[in-house]
Coordinates of C-alpha atoms in Angstrom, one line a residue:
X10 CA 221.9 113.8 223.8
X11 CA 218.7 114.8 222.0
X12 CA 216.0 115.4 224.6
X13 CA 212.9 113.3 224.7
X14 CA 209.7 115.4 224.4
X15 CA 208.1 116.3 227.8
X16 CA 204.7 115.0 226.7
X17 CA 206.2 111.5 226.2
X18 CA 208.0 111.6 229.6
X19 CA 204.7 112.6 231.3
X20 CA 202.7 109.9 229.5
X21 CA 205.2 107.2 230.5
X22 CA 205.2 108.4 234.2
X23 CA 201.4 108.1 234.2
X24 CA 201.4 104.7 232.5
X25 CA 204.1 103.2 234.7
X26 CA 201.8 102.5 237.8
X27 CA 199.0 101.3 235.5
X28 CA 201.4 98.8 233.9
X29 CA 202.5 97.6 237.4
X30 CA 198.9 96.9 238.2
X31 CA 198.4 95.1 235.0
X32 CA 201.4 92.8 235.7
X33 CA 200.1 92.2 239.2
X34 CA 196.8 91.0 237.8
X35 CA 198.2 88.6 235.1
X36 CA 200.2 85.4 235.1
X37 CA 203.9 86.2 235.0
X38 CA 207.1 84.2 234.9
X39 CA 209.4 84.1 237.9
X40 CA 211.1 87.5 238.5
X41 CA 209.3 89.0 235.5
X42 CA 208.0 92.0 237.4
X43 CA 211.3 92.6 239.1
X44 CA 213.1 92.6 235.8
X45 CA 210.7 94.9 234.0
X46 CA 211.1 97.4 236.8
X47 CA 214.9 96.9 237.3
X48 CA 214.5 95.6 240.9
X49 CA 216.6 92.4 240.5
X50 CA 218.6 90.9 237.7
X51 CA 221.0 87.9 237.3
X52 CA 224.5 88.8 238.6
X53 CA 227.1 89.5 236.0
X54 CA 230.2 87.4 236.2
X55 CA 231.8 87.9 232.8
X56 CA 234.8 90.2 232.2
X57 CA 234.0 90.4 228.5
X58 CA 232.5 93.6 227.1
X59 CA 228.7 93.2 227.1
X60 CA 226.4 94.1 224.2
X61 CA 222.7 94.5 225.0
X62 CA 220.3 93.2 222.4
X63 CA 216.5 93.6 222.6
X64 CA 214.3 91.3 220.5
X65 CA 210.6 91.7 221.1
X66 CA 209.4 88.1 220.7
X67 CA 210.1 84.7 219.2
X68 CA 210.3 85.9 215.6
X69 CA 212.8 88.7 216.3
X70 CA 214.8 86.3 218.5
X71 CA 215.1 83.7 215.7
X72 CA 216.0 86.5 213.2
X73 CA 218.8 88.0 215.2
X74 CA 220.3 84.7 216.5
X75 CA 223.0 84.4 213.7
X76 CA 224.2 87.9 214.5
X77 CA 224.4 87.1 218.2
X78 CA 226.4 84.0 217.5
X79 CA 228.8 86.1 215.4
X80 CA 229.2 88.6 218.2
X81 CA 229.9 85.8 220.7
X82 CA 232.6 84.5 218.3
X83 CA 234.1 88.0 218.3
X84 CA 234.6 87.8 222.1
X85 CA 231.7 89.8 223.3
X86 CA 229.2 88.8 226.0
X87 CA 225.5 89.4 225.5
X88 CA 222.5 90.6 227.5
X89 CA 219.3 89.7 225.8
X90 CA 215.9 91.2 226.7
X91 CA 212.5 90.1 225.5
X92 CA 209.0 91.7 225.7
X93 CA 206.9 88.5 225.4
X94 CA 207.0 85.2 227.2
X95 CA 207.6 83.3 224.0
X96 CA 210.6 85.4 223.2
X97 CA 212.0 85.0 226.7
X98 CA 211.6 81.2 226.5
X99 CA 213.1 81.1 223.0
X100 CA 216.3 82.8 224.2
X101 CA 216.6 80.2 227.0
X102 CA 216.2 77.4 224.4
X103 CA 218.5 78.8 221.7
X104 CA 221.3 79.9 224.0
X105 CA 221.2 77.4 226.9
X106 CA 224.9 76.6 226.6
X107 CA 226.0 80.2 226.5
X108 CA 223.8 81.1 229.5
X109 CA 225.3 78.2 231.4
X110 CA 228.8 79.4 230.5
X111 CA 228.1 83.0 231.6
X112 CA 228.5 84.4 228.1
X113 CA 224.9 85.4 227.7
X114 CA 222.4 86.8 230.2
X115 CA 218.7 87.4 229.7
X116 CA 215.8 89.2 231.2
X117 CA 212.6 91.0 230.3
X118 CA 213.0 94.4 228.9
X119 CA 212.9 97.3 231.4
X120 CA 209.9 99.7 231.1
X121 CA 210.8 103.0 229.4
X122 CA 211.1 105.1 232.6
X123 CA 214.2 107.1 233.3
X124 CA 215.0 105.6 236.8
X125 CA 214.2 102.1 235.6
X126 CA 216.4 102.4 232.5
X127 CA 219.3 103.9 234.5
X128 CA 219.2 101.0 237.0
X129 CA 219.2 98.5 234.2
X130 CA 222.1 100.2 232.4
X131 CA 224.1 100.5 235.7
X132 CA 223.7 96.8 236.3
X133 CA 224.4 95.5 232.8
X134 CA 227.1 98.1 231.7
X135 CA 226.7 97.6 228.0
X136 CA 229.2 99.0 225.5
X137 CA 226.5 98.9 222.8
X138 CA 222.7 98.3 222.3
X139 CA 221.0 96.5 219.5
X140 CA 217.3 96.8 218.7
X141 CA 215.9 94.2 216.3
X142 CA 213.6 95.6 213.5
X143 CA 211.7 98.6 214.9
X144 CA 210.9 98.5 218.7
X145 CA 212.3 101.8 219.8
X146 CA 211.7 103.7 223.1
X147 CA 212.4 107.4 223.6
X148 CA 213.7 107.5 227.2
X149 CA 215.9 104.4 226.7
X150 CA 217.5 105.8 223.5
X151 CA 218.2 109.1 225.2
X152 CA 219.8 107.4 228.2
X153 CA 222.0 105.3 225.9
X154 CA 223.1 108.4 224.0
X155 CA 223.9 110.3 227.2
X156 CA 226.2 107.4 228.2
X157 CA 227.8 107.4 224.8
X158 CA 226.7 103.8 224.2
X159 CA 226.6 102.8 220.5
X160 CA 222.9 102.2 219.6
X161 CA 222.1 100.2 216.5
X162 CA 218.8 99.2 214.8
X163 CA 219.5 95.8 213.3
X164 CA 217.5 94.4 210.4
X165 CA 215.5 97.7 210.5
X166 CA 212.0 97.5 209.0
X167 CA 209.5 100.3 208.8
X168 CA 206.2 99.5 207.1
X169 CA 204.1 102.3 205.7
X170 CA 201.6 101.8 208.5
X171 CA 204.3 102.0 211.2
X172 CA 205.8 105.0 209.5
X173 CA 202.5 106.9 209.6
X174 CA 202.2 106.0 213.3
X175 CA 205.6 107.4 214.1
X176 CA 204.8 110.5 212.0
X177 CA 202.0 111.4 214.4
X178 CA 204.5 111.8 217.2
X179 CA 207.1 113.7 215.0
X180 CA 209.1 115.3 217.8
X181 CA 209.5 112.0 219.6
X182 CA 210.4 110.2 216.4
X183 CA 212.9 112.8 215.5
X184 CA 214.6 112.6 218.9
X185 CA 214.8 108.8 218.7
X186 CA 216.3 108.9 215.2
X187 CA 218.9 111.5 216.4
X188 CA 219.8 109.4 219.4
X189 CA 220.6 106.3 217.3
X190 CA 224.2 105.6 216.1
X191 CA 223.3 103.4 213.2
X192 CA 220.2 102.1 211.4
X193 CA 220.7 98.9 209.2
X194 CA 217.6 98.9 207.1
X195 CA 216.5 95.7 205.3
X196 CA 215.1 97.5 202.3
X197 CA 215.2 100.8 200.5
X198 CA 211.7 101.8 201.4
X199 CA 212.4 101.4 205.1
X200 CA 215.6 103.4 204.7
X201 CA 213.7 106.2 203.1
X202 CA 211.1 106.2 205.9
X203 CA 213.7 106.3 208.6
X204 CA 215.3 109.3 206.8
X205 CA 211.9 111.1 206.7
X206 CA 211.5 110.6 210.4
X207 CA 214.7 112.5 211.1
X208 CA 217.6 110.0 210.8
X209 CA 220.5 111.6 208.9
X210 CA 221.8 109.8 205.8
X211 CA 225.2 109.0 207.3
X212 CA 223.5 106.9 210.0
X213 CA 221.6 104.7 207.5
X214 CA 222.9 101.5 205.7
X215 CA 220.9 99.0 203.6
X216 CA 221.6 95.3 203.9
X217 CA 219.7 92.1 203.1
X218 CA 217.2 90.9 205.7
X219 CA 218.6 88.7 208.3
X220 CA 215.7 86.4 207.7
X221 CA 217.5 85.2 204.6
X222 CA 220.2 83.9 207.0
X223 CA 217.9 81.1 208.3
X224 CA 219.7 77.8 208.1
X225 CA 218.6 74.2 207.9
X226 CA 219.0 72.5 211.2
X227 CA 220.4 69.0 210.5
X228 CA 218.8 67.6 213.7
X229 CA 215.4 68.8 212.6
X230 CA 215.9 67.3 209.1
X231 CA 216.9 64.0 210.7
X232 CA 213.9 64.0 212.9
X233 CA 211.6 64.8 210.0
X234 CA 213.0 61.9 208.1
X235 CA 212.4 59.5 211.0
X236 CA 208.8 60.8 211.4
X237 CA 208.1 60.4 207.7
X238 CA 209.0 56.7 208.0
X239 CA 207.2 56.2 211.4
X240 CA 204.1 57.9 210.2
X241 CA 204.1 56.1 206.8
X242 CA 203.8 59.4 204.9
X243 CA 205.4 58.3 201.6
X244 CA 202.1 58.0 199.7
X245 CA 200.5 60.9 201.5
X246 CA 200.5 64.7 200.8
X247 CA 201.4 66.8 203.8
X248 CA 200.0 70.4 204.1
X249 CA 201.5 72.5 206.8
X250 CA 199.7 75.5 208.3
X251 CA 202.5 77.3 210.1
X252 CA 202.4 80.0 212.8
X253 CA 198.6 80.4 212.5
X254 CA 196.4 83.0 214.3
X255 CA 192.8 83.1 215.3
X256 CA 190.6 82.9 212.2
X257 CA 193.2 81.2 210.1
X258 CA 192.8 77.6 211.4
X259 CA 189.0 77.7 210.8
X260 CA 189.5 78.9 207.2
X261 CA 192.2 76.3 206.5
X262 CA 190.3 73.5 208.2
X263 CA 187.1 74.2 206.2
X264 CA 189.0 74.1 203.0
X265 CA 190.9 71.0 204.0
X266 CA 187.7 69.1 204.5
X267 CA 186.9 69.7 200.9
X268 CA 190.4 68.8 199.7
X269 CA 190.3 65.7 201.8
X270 CA 187.4 64.4 199.7
X271 CA 188.6 65.8 196.4
X272 CA 192.1 64.2 196.8
X273 CA 191.1 61.1 198.7
X274 CA 193.6 59.1 196.6
X275 CA 196.4 61.3 198.2
X276 CA 195.1 60.9 201.7
X277 CA 196.3 64.4 202.7
X278 CA 197.5 65.1 206.2
X279 CA 197.2 68.6 207.6
X280 CA 199.7 69.7 210.3
X281 CA 198.6 72.9 212.2
X282 CA 201.2 74.9 214.3
X283 CA 199.5 77.8 216.1
X284 CA 201.8 80.8 216.7
X285 CA 201.0 81.2 220.4
X286 CA 200.9 78.4 222.9
X287 CA 198.0 79.8 224.9
X288 CA 195.8 79.0 221.9
X289 CA 196.7 75.3 221.7
X290 CA 193.7 74.0 223.5
X291 CA 191.3 76.3 221.6
X292 CA 192.6 75.0 218.3
X293 CA 192.3 71.4 219.5
X294 CA 188.6 72.2 220.3
X295 CA 188.1 73.7 216.9
X296 CA 189.5 70.6 215.2
X297 CA 187.1 68.4 217.3
X298 CA 184.2 70.7 216.3
X299 CA 184.8 69.7 212.7
X300 CA 184.3 66.0 213.6
X301 CA 188.0 65.3 213.3
X302 CA 190.1 63.4 215.8
X303 CA 192.8 65.5 217.6
X304 CA 196.3 64.0 217.4
X305 CA 198.5 66.3 219.6
X306 CA 202.3 66.6 219.7
X307 CA 202.1 67.4 223.5
X308 CA 200.4 64.0 224.1
X309 CA 203.0 62.2 222.0
X310 CA 200.3 61.4 219.5
X311 CA 201.1 59.7 216.2
X312 CA 198.8 60.0 213.3
X313 CA 197.6 56.8 211.7
X314 CA 196.7 56.5 208.0
X315 CA 193.1 57.2 209.1
X316 CA 193.9 60.5 210.8
X317 CA 194.0 63.6 208.7
X318 CA 194.9 66.4 211.2
X319 CA 197.9 66.7 213.5
X320 CA 198.2 69.5 216.1
X321 CA 201.8 70.4 216.6
X322 CA 201.3 72.1 220.0
X323 CA 205.0 72.5 220.8
X324 CA 207.6 75.3 220.6
X325 CA 210.9 75.3 218.8
X326 CA 210.0 72.5 216.4
X327 CA 208.7 74.4 213.4
X328 CA 211.8 73.4 211.3
X329 CA 210.7 69.7 211.7
X330 CA 207.2 70.4 210.4
X331 CA 208.5 72.5 207.4
X332 CA 210.8 69.6 206.5
X333 CA 208.0 67.2 206.7
X334 CA 205.6 69.2 204.5
X335 CA 204.9 69.1 200.8
X336 CA 203.1 72.5 200.8
X337 CA 203.5 75.3 203.4
X338 CA 200.9 77.8 204.3
X339 CA 202.6 80.6 206.3
X340 CA 200.3 82.2 208.9
X341 CA 199.7 85.7 210.1
X342 CA 198.9 86.5 206.5
X343 CA 195.3 85.2 206.0
X344 CA 194.2 87.6 208.8
X345 CA 195.6 91.1 209.3
X346 CA 198.7 90.3 211.4
X347 CA 201.4 91.1 208.7
X348 CA 202.7 87.7 207.8
X349 CA 205.5 85.6 209.3
X350 CA 208.8 84.6 207.9
X351 CA 208.4 82.5 204.7
X352 CA 212.1 81.9 204.4
X353 CA 212.0 79.0 206.9
X354 CA 209.9 77.1 204.3
X355 CA 212.0 78.3 201.4
X356 CA 215.3 77.0 202.8
X357 CA 213.9 73.4 202.9
X358 CA 212.5 73.7 199.4
X359 CA 208.8 73.9 200.1
X360 CA 206.2 75.8 197.9
X361 CA 204.6 78.5 199.9
X362 CA 201.1 80.0 200.1
X363 CA 200.5 83.3 202.0
X364 CA 197.5 85.6 202.3
X365 CA 197.2 89.2 201.3
X366 CA 198.4 90.6 204.7
X367 CA 202.2 90.5 204.3
X368 CA 203.2 94.0 205.3
X369 CA 205.8 92.6 207.9
X370 CA 207.8 90.9 205.1
X371 CA 206.8 92.6 201.9
X372 CA 210.1 92.5 200.1
X373 CA 210.8 88.9 201.0
X374 CA 207.3 87.9 199.8
X375 CA 207.8 89.8 196.5
X376 CA 211.2 88.2 195.9
X377 CA 209.9 84.6 196.5
X378 CA 206.8 85.3 194.4
X379 CA 209.0 86.6 191.6
X380 CA 210.7 83.3 191.2
X381 CA 207.5 81.3 191.5
X382 CA 208.2 79.9 195.0
X383 CA 205.4 81.7 196.7
X384 CA 201.7 82.3 195.8
X385 CA 199.7 85.0 197.5
X386 CA 195.9 84.4 197.8
X387 CA 193.2 86.9 198.5
X388 CA 190.2 84.7 199.2
X389 CA 189.2 81.3 200.5
X390 CA 188.5 80.3 196.9
X391 CA 191.9 81.3 195.8
X392 CA 193.5 79.3 198.7
X393 CA 191.5 76.3 197.6
X394 CA 192.5 76.6 194.0
X395 CA 196.2 77.0 194.8
X396 CA 196.3 74.0 197.1
X397 CA 194.3 71.9 194.6
X398 CA 196.8 72.9 191.8
X399 CA 199.8 71.8 193.8
X400 CA 198.2 68.7 195.2
X401 CA 197.2 67.6 191.6
X402 CA 200.7 68.4 190.3
X403 CA 203.3 67.5 192.8
X404 CA 206.1 68.1 190.3
X405 CA 205.0 71.7 189.8
X406 CA 204.9 72.2 193.5
X407 CA 208.4 70.7 193.9
X408 CA 209.8 73.0 191.2
X409 CA 208.3 76.0 193.0
X410 CA 209.9 74.9 196.2
X411 CA 213.3 74.4 194.6
X412 CA 213.2 77.9 193.1
X413 CA 212.7 79.3 196.6
X414 CA 215.6 77.2 198.0
X415 CA 218.0 78.5 195.3
X416 CA 217.0 82.1 196.1
X417 CA 217.5 81.6 199.8
X418 CA 221.0 80.1 199.2
X419 CA 221.9 83.1 197.1
X420 CA 221.1 85.5 199.9
X421 CA 222.9 83.7 202.7
X422 CA 225.4 86.5 203.2
X423 CA 223.0 88.7 205.1
X424 CA 224.5 87.9 208.5
X425 CA 228.0 88.8 207.4
X426 CA 226.8 92.0 205.8
X427 CA 225.0 93.3 208.9
X428 CA 227.7 91.9 211.4
X429 CA 230.4 93.8 209.5
X430 CA 228.4 97.0 209.8
X431 CA 227.8 96.5 213.5
X432 CA 231.5 95.8 214.2
X433 CA 232.5 98.9 212.2
X434 CA 230.0 101.0 214.3
X435 CA 231.5 99.6 217.6
X436 CA 235.0 100.4 216.5
X437 CA 234.1 104.0 215.5
X438 CA 232.3 104.6 218.7
X439 CA 235.3 103.3 220.7
X440 CA 237.6 105.6 218.7
X441 CA 235.4 108.6 219.4
X442 CA 235.4 107.9 223.1
X443 CA 239.2 107.5 223.1
X444 CA 239.6 110.8 221.2
X445 CA 237.3 112.6 223.7
X446 CA 239.5 111.3 226.6
X447 CA 242.6 112.5 224.8
X448 CA 241.0 115.9 224.2
X449 CA 240.1 116.2 227.9
X450 CA 243.6 115.3 229.0
X451 CA 245.1 117.8 226.5
X452 CA 243.0 120.6 228.0
X453 CA 244.0 120.0 231.6
X454 CA 246.6 122.5 232.9
X455 CA 250.2 121.2 233.3

C-alpha cells in the first residue's frame, strides 16, 4: 500500500464534521446521511462475488451502464454508489429489476475517511472497485490496495484543467496513481496525463470512450413516433435544447424568438430539457417571462400548433426528445460546464450544435465535427447562423445527422473493449492472491 499524505488525512478529518453539519442542514434522501457515513446499508443476500462501482452522477451512471450489464452477465453482483441525488435516482431507474432480484445494491458513496471507508468495505466485501472517469479519493484507494482489492478507473478522462489541479497535490496524486490496479483511458492525452501524475505505463490502457456504446432504446423511439403523430409535428421543425444549465436557456430562448419569426412557415417547436430537476420551475418562469405559454411534461401538457416551447421537466426521457428532434443543441457547452455527451444525439441521426466549452468530451466532439455531424459555435450570432442554416436546408441537416450516426455505429465496440480489460485485471488479481497464499503455505514449517 502506498501511504496517503498526512496533510490530506488531516484535511479530511477536519472536513468530516463540517460535511455532517452541511448534510444536517440540507434536504437529503432517506438514509442518505447514514450511508455517506457508513452507519447503515442494505443487507447483502447474494452469494455472488461483488464488484463495487462508483459513478458520480447521472451522466457517469448512463455511461457505465453497458459495462455493468456485462459484469452482471458474467455472474458478478454489483454495489453501486452515487454522489448526487440524480445519480442515485438514475441507478434505481436503470436497474430496478436487478435491485429487486438482489443482484445489485446501491447507496451513496462513503466519505473519504478511514473508519467510514473500512466500515463500508467490511459490509460490502467487494472483490474489485470501479471508478468511472476521474473521481478518485486518496484514503479510499489506499484502503482498497491494503485489502488487495483490484481497483480500476473505467473510461478514464483527465482534462488539462483537472490535470493541473491534481499536479498541485503531487504527493497525493502519486499515491493514488500507485494504489490503482488499472487505468482504462478514453484517449491518448488522458493516458499521458495519468502517466505524468505517477501511474506506471504497465497500468495504463487506451480504449474508445464508453459514451460511444450508447444504444437506441426501442421504447423511446416508439414513444417519439407516437408523440410526433399526436402533436402533429410532421410540418414543423423541432429544435431540442438538451441538458441545459443556467444561462443557456435564456440565450437559446432569445435566439428562438428571432427564428420563430424568421421561419414562421416552419412553425418551429423548441423543446427544453434542463439538466437538473431543481431548476425546472425556474426555467418555466423564464419561458413565461418571454411572453410564451409554458407547456410542461410534468403536467401532461401537449403542445398545440400555436405553442412554440415545450418544457420536458422529467428525468430519464432524454432519448425520446432526441428522437423527436430535427436539430439538437447539447447543453453544458454554451456556458463553462464542459459539455454533455453528444453521442446520444448522434445515435439517432440528429445534427448537433455545441458551444465552445467542451472540455469534458473533447475527443468525441472533434470526431463528430470531423465528419460534419457537429458544429461548435462561439457566440450567440454563430448559434443563430447555424440554426438558420439547418432550418433553411433540412436535407443538409439530415445529411449531417446521418454522418454522426454512421460514426457512432462504427465505434459500438467500446463496451467490449473495456469489459475485456476489466475481466483480465480481475483474473490477474485473483491469480496474484492465490500465488501469495501458496507462498505463505510453502513457507510454513512442516
